[in-house]
Every structure is written in structure tokens, then in C-alpha cells.
Amino acid sequence: MNALYHCISKYHSIPSGAWDALCKTLTKVEIPRNSFLVKEGMVCNNLYFLEKGCLRGYYNLDGKEVTYWFGFEDNFVTSFYSFISRKPSVENIQALEDSALWSISFEALNQLFDAHKDLERLVRIINEQYYIRLEERFMAMQFKTARERYEQLIENSPHILHRISLGQTASYLGISQETLSRIRSQG
Amino acid sequence: MNALYHCISKYHSIPSGAWDALCKTLTKVEIPRNSFLVKEGMVCNNLYFLEKGCLRGYYNLDGKEVTYWFGFEDNFVTSFYSFISRKPSVENIQALEDSALWSISFEALNQLFDAHKDLERLVRIINEQYYIRLEERFMAMQFKTARERYEQLIENSPHILHRISLGQTASYLGISQETLSRIRSQG
DNA sequence: CCTTTCTTTTGACATTTGTCAAAAAAGGAA
DNA sequence: TTCCTTTTTTGACAAATGTCAAAAGAAAGG
């Protein structure tokens, strides 16, 4: 759990009592490549911390898989809409590599919030940071060309290019695989 | 402040002590049409609740104004990135109509969080709901055509069409004004 | 090493959307 | 009303990106 502790400390320092309580409720989850953490139609009851491996979030649109999100080491992962609203997920979360995660249920997390104000603050702050990241991606999507978005990806998330296939990267960028292939070969 | 009280009650019920404390720190702000609540380059120190009127968030990209957000009655408004990170805003927030808002500073809000756990919970929950909305818009932007996004706008936010000019609506949808005009005339 | 499968590249062409310029329409002020 | 300004529409054309199909390349298994 060192990775988790190190990760959350960057957002907000946690008293040891709260950390201990958190540790007690965390469950380790290991899933093999290609298996699913969340499937559409099911309520996602857990928030995860990805310790090792790599995941993607995608949904089905007109028979196509649309990837809109990747998770790597030290990322928090969940089907956010489902986890928060307690409604069935519209998305799937799949392991792209053998992965190891720490899991906490919605219920347990909310109980922790009642008991440990610092944990609620931590999550508030993390949510805010994730909001800002989504906002950045949103703006890029709305106002930049395919090539600019690709260049921004090289700049900001080069690890994606190393660990993710071209087709899925293209989907993530909101362009077709062929277009990305052409951009990459200096088209 | 009735509108604010009614609005936040939908998210989380607030004890009267916390509500009183909040009221004491709120300042009323009234700004005329076309004036600015936030200008790029300045740190946005306040979170606002829009009681009356209408605002837009936009930034300048290659000499063009790119509108990516509108605020109406009962919306919370701020330059989120700047408010959270305490760095200069990259965006402008401008009144499209004469507007009335309630304002709270970053500092005052964080002091309230220390004193009233329920207020921090409220904000956490509101943040989560706003995250979900942004996620929806993001997905629409990434994977739907201009026409589909317009139809989704009619469905979800018809008030935008009534109160916002065509050019700004087009920008919000991530398309040119001409394209939106053509879509609207059944192109 | 060979075969099979999956991923990436390439070509030809269609579609969507953007850009520029001008005309038309709508709205405000005197 | 009449003039002036802003917004919206229209046309012609260009650029960006998607789609389909096939070929080339890379990875995996036996």
C-alpha cells in the first residue's frame, strides 16, 4: 500500500488514524489481461486504486468500441457516473495488462467520510484535480485538430503511446485509426 | 438567498449553524451585461452562485473567442482551474445579461470547510455532479457529429437556444456558426 | 520455422465541416 | 420611420477526417 500512501500524500496529508481505518477497508484485487473490472449494465460499487497494470474505459456506440480513458499505475479508477449516481454503468473497464488494484466500496467509503473528515477532504481534493484534467481534455477535444491533439498526447502522456495499441489510442483521441496512422507518418 | 438554499438542499441537507456561517461570508455581486467577472491572467479568488442572469466562459485561441460554457440561474460559477490551483485564469467570464451573484472567497470557503464538515461534504457532492456533467459533454464532443450534438442540446438545454446567440452557441458546440446555421435550417 | 492472428499502413474516394465573402434579416437608437 | 449595427443565412470552395478494402508487418503458438 506504499504506492497508495505516497500518492494520496501528494494531495492531502492524512492522520495515521484515518490511514489505518482506510487500510482496514481496502481489498486487494488482481485481474488478468483482457478481463473486466466493470461491465456496462452493472452498478459499479467500488472505487479502485491501480497499483500495477493498465486499464481502459470504453463503451459501445453503434457496434463500435469507443475508448475514452486509460488508467495506469497510481491512478484512481471507477465508472464515475455509476459509482456516484448508483445507477448502472454505461461503460466497461477492461484490463489491458495483468493488473493489481486496491478496492473500496461506495458504502465503506461513505462510512469513512463520516468518521474521518480528512478522508472526505482528500477525496474532495482528488476529485477537483481530476475535474481539472477532464476540463483540459475537453478543451483539446473541442478546439484542436487531430494532429494537435496527437502532439499534445506526445507531450503530456507519452506513456500511452508505448503501452497502448494504435487503434485504441486513436479512439481515445477521437479520430480514426487510419487518420492517426497517417498523422504519425508525417502525413 | 432562498434560491441558493433551495439549490444546495437538493445536494445535501445543511445544519442551520453551517448555513448561518455560510450566509455571513457571502457577498452580493451585481454586474451589468457585457462586463467581466473574471479576466484571463488574473487569479480567480471567488466561487459564485448565479442567482439571476446569464454568463459565459470563454478564452482566446488564435484571435478567436472560444465559448465553452454558459451559466444560468442556480448554477455555480468560477474559473475552476484558477480557483482550485490558485494560478492565473486562462479564461474569461463575462455577463451576457445583467446578473446578480453571491460570492465567497477561496480563503473563506476553506475556513468554512474546517469549521463545518457538512459544507465540505456539500461541495464534494456538488463537484461530483459537475464532474458527471462535464463527462457527458466530453463524450458527446468526442464521439458525436455536429448535428447530433445540436440535437442533444435541444433535448438537454433548450434554454441555451433561447438566451444565447447563434454564434456563441455554435462555439459552445465546437462548430462554426455557418455550420450550425445550416444544421438548423435542416441542411 | 511455419502458420495463424492481430495490428498497422496505404490507396481511393466520400462526407463532414471550415473558411471567406456577400447578402439578408433582425434589432436598437434617435 | 430611418439609419446604423449586429446577427444570421447563403453560396462557392477548400481542408480535414472518415470509410472501405486490401496489403504489409508484427506477434503468438505450435
Tab-separated table of C-alpha atoms (C1' of nucleotides) in Angstrom:
chain	number	residue	atom	x	y	z
A	1	MET	CA	0.000	0.000	0.000
A	2	ASN	CA	3.036	2.222	-0.084
A	3	ALA	CA	2.171	3.407	-3.553
A	4	LEU	CA	-1.276	4.483	-2.424
A	5	TYR	CA	0.025	6.238	0.643
A	6	HIS	CA	2.619	8.055	-1.374
A	7	CYS	CA	0.057	9.021	-3.979
A	8	ILE	CA	-2.553	10.462	-1.635
A	9	SER	CA	0.038	12.297	0.433
A	10	LYS	CA	0.634	14.471	-2.573
A	11	TYR	CA	-2.944	15.709	-2.353
A	12	HIS	CA	-3.558	15.985	1.367
A	13	SER	CA	-1.750	14.698	4.425
A	14	ILE	CA	-3.709	12.082	6.313
A	15	PRO	CA	-3.550	11.483	10.078
A	16	SER	CA	-2.433	7.972	10.941
A	17	GLY	CA	-5.793	7.051	12.450
A	18	ALA	CA	-7.557	7.795	9.203
A	19	TRP	CA	-4.938	5.954	7.214
A	20	ASP	CA	-5.254	2.899	9.415
A	21	ALA	CA	-9.030	2.927	9.064
A	22	LEU	CA	-8.684	3.198	5.315
A	23	CYS	CA	-6.227	0.319	5.135
A	24	LYS	CA	-8.582	-1.929	7.050
A	25	THR	CA	-11.306	-1.476	4.478
A	26	LEU	CA	-9.192	-1.883	1.362
A	27	THR	CA	-9.322	-5.148	-0.524
A	28	LYS	CA	-6.723	-6.294	-2.991
A	29	VAL	CA	-7.991	-7.181	-6.445
A	30	GLU	CA	-5.920	-8.844	-9.133
A	31	ILE	CA	-7.255	-9.344	-12.621
A	32	PRO	CA	-5.665	-10.842	-15.715
A	33	ARG	CA	-5.257	-9.126	-19.039
A	34	ASN	CA	-8.472	-8.739	-21.026
A	35	SER	CA	-10.777	-9.366	-18.071
A	36	PHE	CA	-13.289	-6.804	-16.863
A	37	LEU	CA	-13.407	-4.713	-13.736
A	38	VAL	CA	-16.725	-3.136	-14.703
A	39	LYS	CA	-19.271	-4.209	-17.294
A	40	GLU	CA	-21.965	-1.989	-18.704
A	41	GLY	CA	-25.365	-2.542	-17.167
A	42	MET	CA	-23.963	-3.232	-13.711
A	43	VAL	CA	-23.737	-0.717	-10.923
A	44	CYS	CA	-20.096	-0.045	-10.166
A	45	ASN	CA	-19.845	-0.381	-6.408
A	46	ASN	CA	-16.169	0.242	-5.975
A	47	LEU	CA	-13.534	2.850	-6.257
A	48	TYR	CA	-10.126	1.437	-7.189
A	49	PHE	CA	-6.558	2.479	-6.928
A	50	LEU	CA	-4.446	0.976	-9.677
A	51	GLU	CA	-1.175	-0.220	-8.257
A	52	LYS	CA	0.145	-2.189	-11.198
A	53	GLY	CA	-1.021	-2.656	-14.745
A	54	CYS	CA	-3.152	-0.756	-17.153
A	55	LEU	CA	-6.871	-0.397	-17.850
A	56	ARG	CA	-9.131	1.205	-20.381
A	57	GLY	CA	-12.644	2.580	-20.102
A	58	TYR	CA	-14.798	2.231	-23.170
A	59	TYR	CA	-18.366	1.963	-24.275
A	60	ASN	CA	-20.212	0.606	-27.237
A	61	LEU	CA	-21.551	3.056	-29.753
A	62	ASP	CA	-23.256	1.758	-32.883
A	63	GLY	CA	-21.412	-1.523	-32.580
A	64	LYS	CA	-18.036	0.129	-32.146
A	65	GLU	CA	-15.893	0.188	-29.055
A	66	VAL	CA	-15.130	3.740	-28.111
A	67	THR	CA	-12.220	4.110	-25.710
A	68	TYR	CA	-12.214	7.380	-23.849
A	69	TRP	CA	-9.955	6.764	-20.938
A	70	PHE	CA	-6.823	4.854	-19.859
A	71	GLY	CA	-5.614	4.129	-16.363
A	72	PHE	CA	-2.047	3.452	-15.316
A	73	GLU	CA	-0.120	2.994	-12.106
A	74	ASP	CA	-1.171	5.416	-9.341
A	75	ASN	CA	-4.466	6.338	-10.961
A	76	PHE	CA	-7.820	6.172	-9.264
A	77	VAL	CA	-10.282	4.209	-11.296
A	78	THR	CA	-14.012	3.714	-11.288
A	79	SER	CA	-17.011	4.071	-13.518
A	80	PHE	CA	-17.519	7.502	-12.078
A	81	TYR	CA	-21.054	8.120	-13.210
A	82	SER	CA	-22.233	4.755	-11.925
A	83	PHE	CA	-20.274	4.902	-8.687
A	84	ILE	CA	-21.618	8.343	-7.792
A	85	SER	CA	-25.170	8.036	-9.041
A	86	ARG	CA	-25.642	4.366	-8.052
A	87	LYS	CA	-27.065	3.637	-11.469
A	88	PRO	CA	-25.985	1.005	-13.997
A	89	SER	CA	-22.746	1.768	-15.744
A	90	VAL	CA	-22.811	2.680	-19.405
A	91	GLU	CA	-19.164	1.874	-19.758
A	92	ASN	CA	-16.825	-1.079	-19.481
A	93	ILE	CA	-13.488	-1.114	-17.742
A	94	GLN	CA	-11.095	-3.725	-19.017
A	95	ALA	CA	-7.562	-4.713	-18.085
A	96	LEU	CA	-5.096	-4.244	-20.919
A	97	GLU	CA	-2.350	-5.894	-18.872
A	98	ASP	CA	-2.430	-8.120	-15.805
A	99	SER	CA	-3.348	-5.644	-13.107
A	100	ALA	CA	-3.371	-5.240	-9.341
A	101	LEU	CA	-5.703	-2.815	-7.589
A	102	TRP	CA	-6.925	-1.779	-4.180
A	103	SER	CA	-10.673	-1.604	-3.869
A	104	ILE	CA	-13.089	0.167	-1.548
A	105	SER	CA	-16.872	0.007	-1.735
A	106	PHE	CA	-19.160	3.013	-2.020
A	107	GLU	CA	-20.686	2.196	1.326
A	108	ALA	CA	-17.382	1.746	3.123
A	109	LEU	CA	-16.038	4.952	1.651
A	110	ASN	CA	-19.019	6.943	2.863
A	111	GLN	CA	-18.691	5.451	6.313
A	112	LEU	CA	-15.089	6.552	6.331
A	113	PHE	CA	-16.174	10.043	5.358
A	114	ASP	CA	-18.413	10.183	8.423
A	115	ALA	CA	-15.659	9.031	10.720
A	116	HIS	CA	-12.663	10.787	9.197
A	117	LYS	CA	-13.113	14.266	7.919
A	118	ASP	CA	-9.619	14.199	6.428
A	119	LEU	CA	-10.550	11.374	4.127
A	120	GLU	CA	-13.501	13.327	2.803
A	121	ARG	CA	-11.232	16.285	2.268
A	122	LEU	CA	-8.731	14.097	0.482
A	123	VAL	CA	-11.372	12.815	-1.887
A	124	ARG	CA	-12.747	16.296	-2.473
A	125	ILE	CA	-9.299	17.477	-3.449
A	126	ILE	CA	-8.607	14.496	-5.667
A	127	ASN	CA	-11.966	14.988	-7.382
A	128	GLU	CA	-11.062	18.593	-8.048
A	129	GLN	CA	-7.763	17.624	-9.628
A	130	TYR	CA	-9.447	15.032	-11.803
A	131	TYR	CA	-12.016	17.630	-12.814
A	132	ILE	CA	-9.277	19.946	-14.000
A	133	ARG	CA	-7.708	17.187	-16.066
A	134	LEU	CA	-11.013	16.369	-17.695
A	135	GLU	CA	-11.545	20.034	-18.447
A	136	GLU	CA	-8.205	20.189	-20.224
A	137	ARG	CA	-9.010	17.172	-22.309
A	138	PHE	CA	-12.414	18.592	-23.070
A	139	MET	CA	-10.991	21.824	-24.393
A	140	ALA	CA	-8.476	19.995	-26.522
A	141	MET	CA	-11.251	17.868	-27.948
A	142	GLN	CA	-13.467	20.807	-28.697
A	143	PHE	CA	-10.993	23.147	-30.267
A	144	LYS	CA	-7.932	21.382	-31.538
A	145	THR	CA	-7.297	19.428	-34.699
A	146	ALA	CA	-6.499	15.734	-34.718
A	147	ARG	CA	-2.832	16.488	-35.263
A	148	GLU	CA	-2.703	18.997	-32.423
A	149	ARG	CA	-4.339	16.515	-30.086
A	150	TYR	CA	-1.796	13.899	-31.071
A	151	GLU	CA	1.055	16.296	-30.460
A	152	GLN	CA	-0.416	17.178	-27.094
A	153	LEU	CA	-0.560	13.477	-26.272
A	154	ILE	CA	3.133	13.058	-27.090
A	155	GLU	CA	3.804	15.989	-24.816
A	156	ASN	CA	1.571	15.114	-21.881
A	157	SER	CA	1.140	11.355	-21.922
A	158	PRO	CA	3.910	9.692	-23.894
A	159	HIS	CA	3.460	6.517	-21.857
A	160	ILE	CA	0.153	5.966	-23.651
A	161	LEU	CA	1.993	5.664	-26.941
A	162	HIS	CA	4.237	2.991	-25.506
A	163	ARG	CA	1.665	0.825	-23.821
A	164	ILE	CA	-1.489	1.204	-25.896
A	165	SER	CA	-2.247	-0.009	-29.402
A	166	LEU	CA	-2.702	2.444	-32.236
A	167	GLY	CA	-6.378	1.694	-32.670
A	168	GLN	CA	-7.204	2.341	-29.046
A	169	THR	CA	-5.070	5.451	-28.926
A	170	ALA	CA	-6.899	6.777	-31.974
A	171	SER	CA	-10.243	6.142	-30.332
A	172	TYR	CA	-9.027	7.948	-27.220
A	173	LEU	CA	-8.072	10.920	-29.372
A	174	GLY	CA	-11.447	10.848	-31.067
A	175	ILE	CA	-10.102	10.045	-34.526
A	176	SER	CA	-9.984	7.002	-36.772
A	177	GLN	CA	-7.099	4.596	-36.654
A	178	GLU	CA	-6.232	5.346	-40.273
A	179	THR	CA	-6.036	9.065	-39.633
A	180	LEU	CA	-3.751	8.551	-36.666
A	181	SER	CA	-1.548	6.256	-38.687
A	182	ARG	CA	-1.256	8.960	-41.345
A	183	ILE	CA	-0.547	11.718	-38.848
A	184	ARG	CA	2.152	9.588	-37.314
A	185	SER	CA	3.883	9.008	-40.645
A	186	GLN	CA	4.106	12.798	-41.061
A	187	GLY	CA	1.098	12.756	-43.488
B	1	MET	CA	-30.529	33.693	-0.609
B	2	ASN	CA	-33.539	31.470	-0.869
B	3	ALA	CA	-32.527	30.320	-4.305
B	4	LEU	CA	-29.123	29.234	-3.015
B	5	TYR	CA	-30.586	27.448	-0.032
B	6	HIS	CA	-33.075	25.651	-2.185
B	7	CYS	CA	-30.381	24.727	-4.680
B	8	ILE	CA	-27.904	23.253	-2.235
B	9	SER	CA	-30.595	21.386	-0.307
B	10	LYS	CA	-31.043	19.224	-3.363
B	11	TYR	CA	-27.474	18.021	-2.968
B	12	HIS	CA	-27.046	17.695	0.780
B	13	SER	CA	-29.007	18.959	3.753
B	14	ILE	CA	-27.149	21.542	5.762
B	15	PRO	CA	-27.492	22.124	9.521
B	16	SER	CA	-28.656	25.615	10.358
B	17	GLY	CA	-25.383	26.513	12.047
B	18	ALA	CA	-23.452	25.804	8.882
B	19	TRP	CA	-25.967	27.680	6.780
B	20	ASP	CA	-25.757	30.719	9.045
B	21	ALA	CA	-21.986	30.674	8.874
B	22	LEU	CA	-22.138	30.439	5.113
B	23	CYS	CA	-24.578	33.332	4.836
B	24	LYS	CA	-22.327	35.566	6.885
B	25	THR	CA	-19.472	35.126	4.465
B	26	LEU	CA	-21.425	35.580	1.245
B	27	THR	CA	-21.206	38.862	-0.607
B	28	LYS	CA	-23.689	40.028	-3.182
B	29	VAL	CA	-22.245	40.949	-6.569
B	30	GLU	CA	-24.177	42.628	-9.343
B	31	ILE	CA	-22.681	43.164	-12.745
B	32	PRO	CA	-24.093	44.684	-15.893
B	33	ARG	CA	-24.358	42.999	-19.253
B	34	ASN	CA	-21.030	42.631	-21.085
B	35	SER	CA	-18.884	43.245	-18.018
B	36	PHE	CA	-16.427	40.688	-16.699
B	37	LEU	CA	-16.456	38.558	-13.589
B	38	VAL	CA	-13.089	37.002	-14.404
B	39	LYS	CA	-10.434	38.091	-16.849
B	40	GLU	CA	-7.656	35.898	-18.148
B	41	GLY	CA	-4.341	36.434	-16.436
B	42	MET	CA	-5.913	37.106	-13.033
B	43	VAL	CA	-6.274	34.552	-10.279
B	44	CYS	CA	-9.948	33.863	-9.730
B	45	ASN	CA	-10.389	34.150	-5.983
B	46	ASN	CA	-14.098	33.531	-5.745
B	47	LEU	CA	-16.704	30.914	-6.199
B	48	TYR	CA	-20.054	32.338	-7.282
B	49	PHE	CA	-23.640	31.288	-7.208
B	50	LEU	CA	-25.609	32.809	-10.052
B	51	GLU	CA	-28.952	33.990	-8.786
B	52	LYS	CA	-30.109	35.976	-11.776
B	53	GLY	CA	-28.771	36.493	-15.243
B	54	CYS	CA	-26.519	34.620	-17.563
B	55	LEU	CA	-22.773	34.271	-18.081
B	56	ARG	CA	-20.378	32.706	-20.495
B	57	GLY	CA	-16.889	31.323	-20.054
B	58	TYR	CA	-14.575	31.708	-22.994
B	59	TYR	CA	-10.964	32.004	-23.921
B	60	ASN	CA	-8.980	33.377	-26.774
B	61	LEU	CA	-7.487	30.950	-29.237
B	62	ASP	CA	-5.636	32.287	-32.269
B	63	GLY	CA	-7.515	35.560	-32.030
B	64	LYS	CA	-10.899	33.909	-31.782
B	65	GLU	CA	-13.194	33.808	-28.808
B	66	VAL	CA	-13.988	30.237	-27.948
B	67	THR	CA	-17.010	29.835	-25.686
B	68	TYR	CA	-17.085	26.568	-23.856
B	69	TRP	CA	-19.520	27.148	-21.079
B	70	PHE	CA	-22.696	29.031	-20.133
B	71	GLY	CA	-24.093	29.739	-16.678
B	72	PHE	CA	-27.711	30.389	-15.833
B	73	GLU	CA	-29.802	30.802	-12.710
B	74	ASP	CA	-28.884	28.357	-9.927
B	75	ASN	CA	-25.512	27.463	-11.391
B	76	PHE	CA	-22.252	27.618	-9.519
B	77	VAL	CA	-19.693	29.600	-11.397
B	78	THR	CA	-15.969	30.092	-11.201
B	79	SER	CA	-12.868	29.776	-13.267
B	80	PHE	CA	-12.431	26.312	-11.838
B	81	TYR	CA	-8.825	25.725	-12.794
B	82	SER	CA	-7.722	29.076	-11.420
B	83	PHE	CA	-9.838	28.893	-8.282
B	84	ILE	CA	-8.545	25.439	-7.359
B	85	SER	CA	-4.927	25.766	-8.430
B	86	ARG	CA	-4.527	29.416	-7.384
B	87	LYS	CA	-2.915	30.193	-10.715
B	88	PRO	CA	-3.870	32.848	-13.267
B	89	SER	CA	-7.019	32.104	-15.174
B	90	VAL	CA	-6.763	31.236	-18.844
B	91	GLU	CA	-10.391	32.038	-19.391
B	92	ASN	CA	-12.742	34.985	-19.198
B	93	ILE	CA	-16.166	35.010	-17.624
B	94	GLN	CA	-18.499	37.614	-18.993
B	95	ALA	CA	-22.083	38.584	-18.234
B	96	LEU	CA	-24.395	38.134	-21.203
B	97	GLU	CA	-27.232	39.758	-19.279
B	98	ASP	CA	-27.337	41.974	-16.185
B	99	SER	CA	-26.534	39.467	-13.464
B	100	ALA	CA	-26.714	39.020	-9.703
B	101	LEU	CA	-24.465	36.584	-7.867
B	102	TRP	CA	-23.409	35.521	-4.405
B	103	SER	CA	-19.692	35.341	-3.908
B	104	ILE	CA	-17.392	33.548	-1.492
B	105	SER	CA	-13.619	33.721	-1.481
B	106	PHE	CA	-11.306	30.722	-1.674
B	107	GLU	CA	-9.951	31.509	1.756
B	108	ALA	CA	-13.353	31.942	3.388
B	109	LEU	CA	-14.607	28.735	1.814
B	110	ASN	CA	-11.691	26.742	3.148
B	111	GLN	CA	-12.188	28.190	6.596
B	112	LEU	CA	-15.803	27.094	6.432
B	113	PHE	CA	-14.641	23.608	5.454
B	114	ASP	CA	-12.563	23.448	8.628
B	115	ALA	CA	-15.437	24.548	10.801
B	116	HIS	CA	-18.350	22.822	9.103
B	117	LYS	CA	-17.831	19.353	7.808
B	118	ASP	CA	-21.246	19.428	6.160
B	119	LEU	CA	-20.201	22.282	3.931
B	120	GLU	CA	-17.183	20.359	2.753
B	121	ARG	CA	-19.429	17.393	2.070
B	122	LEU	CA	-21.826	19.603	0.165
B	123	VAL	CA	-19.070	20.916	-2.037
B	124	ARG	CA	-17.666	17.447	-2.574
B	125	ILE	CA	-21.052	16.268	-3.763
B	126	ILE	CA	-21.637	19.262	-5.982
B	127	ASN	CA	-18.193	18.787	-7.512
B	128	GLU	CA	-19.061	15.197	-8.280
B	129	GLN	CA	-22.276	16.169	-10.001
B	130	TYR	CA	-20.480	18.787	-12.064
B	131	TYR	CA	-17.866	16.203	-12.967
B	132	ILE	CA	-20.535	13.910	-14.317
B	133	ARG	CA	-21.990	16.680	-16.440
B	134	LEU	CA	-18.614	17.527	-17.881
B	135	GLU	CA	-18.033	13.871	-18.643
B	136	GLU	CA	-21.270	13.724	-20.606
B	137	ARG	CA	-20.364	16.769	-22.604
B	138	PHE	CA	-16.914	15.358	-23.191
B	139	MET	CA	-18.245	12.142	-24.620
B	140	ALA	CA	-20.662	13.980	-26.870
B	141	MET	CA	-17.829	16.144	-28.106
B	142	GLN	CA	-15.545	13.232	-28.791
B	143	PHE	CA	-17.930	10.875	-30.489
B	144	LYS	CA	-20.947	12.640	-31.902
B	145	THR	CA	-21.400	14.629	-35.084
B	146	ALA	CA	-22.222	18.314	-35.101
B	147	ARG	CA	-25.854	17.538	-35.866
B	148	GLU	CA	-26.120	15.013	-33.035
B	149	ARG	CA	-24.613	17.460	-30.580
B	150	TYR	CA	-27.107	20.099	-31.672
B	151	GLU	CA	-29.994	17.680	-31.221
B	152	GLN	CA	-28.680	16.755	-27.803
B	153	LEU	CA	-28.592	20.454	-26.949
B	154	ILE	CA	-32.242	20.867	-27.937
B	155	GLU	CA	-33.022	17.914	-25.718
B	156	ASN	CA	-30.940	18.770	-22.657
B	157	SER	CA	-30.521	22.537	-22.650
B	158	PRO	CA	-33.203	24.206	-24.759
B	159	HIS	CA	-32.863	27.371	-22.678
B	160	ILE	CA	-29.479	27.928	-24.287
B	161	LEU	CA	-31.139	28.273	-27.659
B	162	HIS	CA	-33.465	30.940	-26.327
B	163	ARG	CA	-30.989	33.082	-24.497
B	164	ILE	CA	-27.739	32.712	-26.403
B	165	SER	CA	-26.793	33.948	-29.842
B	166	LEU	CA	-26.214	31.531	-32.672
B	167	GLY	CA	-22.528	32.302	-32.921
B	168	GLN	CA	-21.872	31.622	-29.260
B	169	THR	CA	-23.992	28.505	-29.270
B	170	ALA	CA	-22.005	27.220	-32.235
B	171	SER	CA	-18.764	27.857	-30.421
B	172	TYR	CA	-20.119	26.012	-27.381
B	173	LEU	CA	-20.955	23.046	-29.614
B	174	GLY	CA	-17.491	23.161	-31.146
B	175	ILE	CA	-18.657	24.007	-34.659
B	176	SER	CA	-18.666	27.073	-36.873
B	177	GLN	CA	-21.580	29.442	-36.890
B	178	GLU	CA	-22.250	28.734	-40.548
B	179	THR	CA	-22.439	25.001	-39.946
B	180	LEU	CA	-24.892	25.477	-37.102
B	181	SER	CA	-26.998	27.783	-39.223
B	182	ARG	CA	-27.145	25.103	-41.903
B	183	ILE	CA	-27.969	22.324	-39.484
B	184	ARG	CA	-30.754	24.421	-38.061
B	185	SER	CA	-32.302	25.015	-41.463
B	186	GLN	CA	-32.479	21.230	-41.902
B	187	GLY	CA	-29.376	21.271	-44.184
C	1	DC	C1'	10.303	-22.238	-38.918
C	2	DC	C1'	5.749	-22.005	-40.498
C	3	DT	C1'	1.007	-20.712	-39.784
C	4	DT	C1'	-2.375	-18.022	-37.891
C	5	DT	C1'	-3.995	-13.937	-35.959
C	6	DC	C1'	-3.863	-9.269	-34.804
C	7	DT	C1'	-2.178	-4.676	-35.777
C	8	DT	C1'	-0.678	-1.110	-38.800
C	9	DT	C1'	-0.219	1.076	-43.233
C	10	DT	C1'	-1.696	2.558	-47.728
C	11	DG	C1'	-4.853	3.933	-51.521
C	12	DA	C1'	-9.130	5.671	-53.408
C	13	DC	C1'	-12.910	8.043	-52.555
C	14	DA	C1'	-16.944	10.093	-49.835
C	15	DT	C1'	-18.514	13.017	-46.271
C	16	DT	C1'	-18.322	16.441	-42.938
C	17	DT	C1'	-17.073	20.666	-41.595
C	18	DG	C1'	-14.491	25.045	-42.086
C	19	DT	C1'	-13.413	29.487	-44.434
C	20	DC	C1'	-14.243	33.565	-46.837
C	21	DA	C1'	-17.255	36.816	-48.775
C	22	DA	C1'	-21.514	38.741	-49.534
C	23	DA	C1'	-26.423	39.225	-48.897
C	24	DA	C1'	-30.355	39.183	-45.991
C	25	DA	C1'	-32.592	39.748	-41.699
C	26	DA	C1'	-33.150	41.463	-37.154
C	27	DG	C1'	-32.575	44.705	-33.502
C	28	DG	C1'	-31.604	49.439	-31.371
C	29	DA	C1'	-31.321	54.291	-31.138
C	30	DA	C1'	-32.628	58.759	-32.486
D	1	DT	C1'	-39.693	55.758	-39.560
D	2	DT	C1'	-34.770	55.759	-40.908
D	3	DC	C1'	-30.116	54.793	-40.121
D	4	DC	C1'	-26.709	52.007	-38.140
D	5	DT	C1'	-25.012	47.930	-36.082
D	6	DT	C1'	-25.150	43.197	-35.117
D	7	DT	C1'	-26.618	38.666	-36.181
D	8	DT	C1'	-27.901	35.123	-39.333
D	9	DT	C1'	-28.084	32.990	-43.793
D	10	DT	C1'	-26.343	31.566	-48.222
D	11	DG	C1'	-23.011	30.208	-51.848
D	12	DA	C1'	-18.641	28.551	-53.538
D	13	DC	C1'	-14.874	26.282	-52.479
D	14	DA	C1'	-11.064	24.139	-49.573
D	15	DA	C1'	-9.401	21.321	-45.931
D	16	DA	C1'	-9.816	17.748	-42.590
D	17	DT	C1'	-11.274	13.470	-41.495
D	18	DG	C1'	-13.901	9.126	-42.169
D	19	DT	C1'	-14.870	4.720	-44.610
D	20	DC	C1'	-13.924	0.676	-47.033
D	21	DA	C1'	-10.834	-2.595	-48.833
D	22	DA	C1'	-6.539	-4.564	-49.400
D	23	DA	C1'	-1.703	-5.147	-48.432
D	24	DA	C1'	2.117	-5.239	-45.334
D	25	DG	C1'	4.064	-6.036	-40.972
D	26	DA	C1'	4.422	-7.844	-36.258
D	27	DA	C1'	3.342	-11.013	-32.682
D	28	DA	C1'	1.992	-15.616	-30.870
D	29	DG	C1'	1.572	-20.600	-30.944
D	30	DG	C1'	2.774	-24.880	-32.190
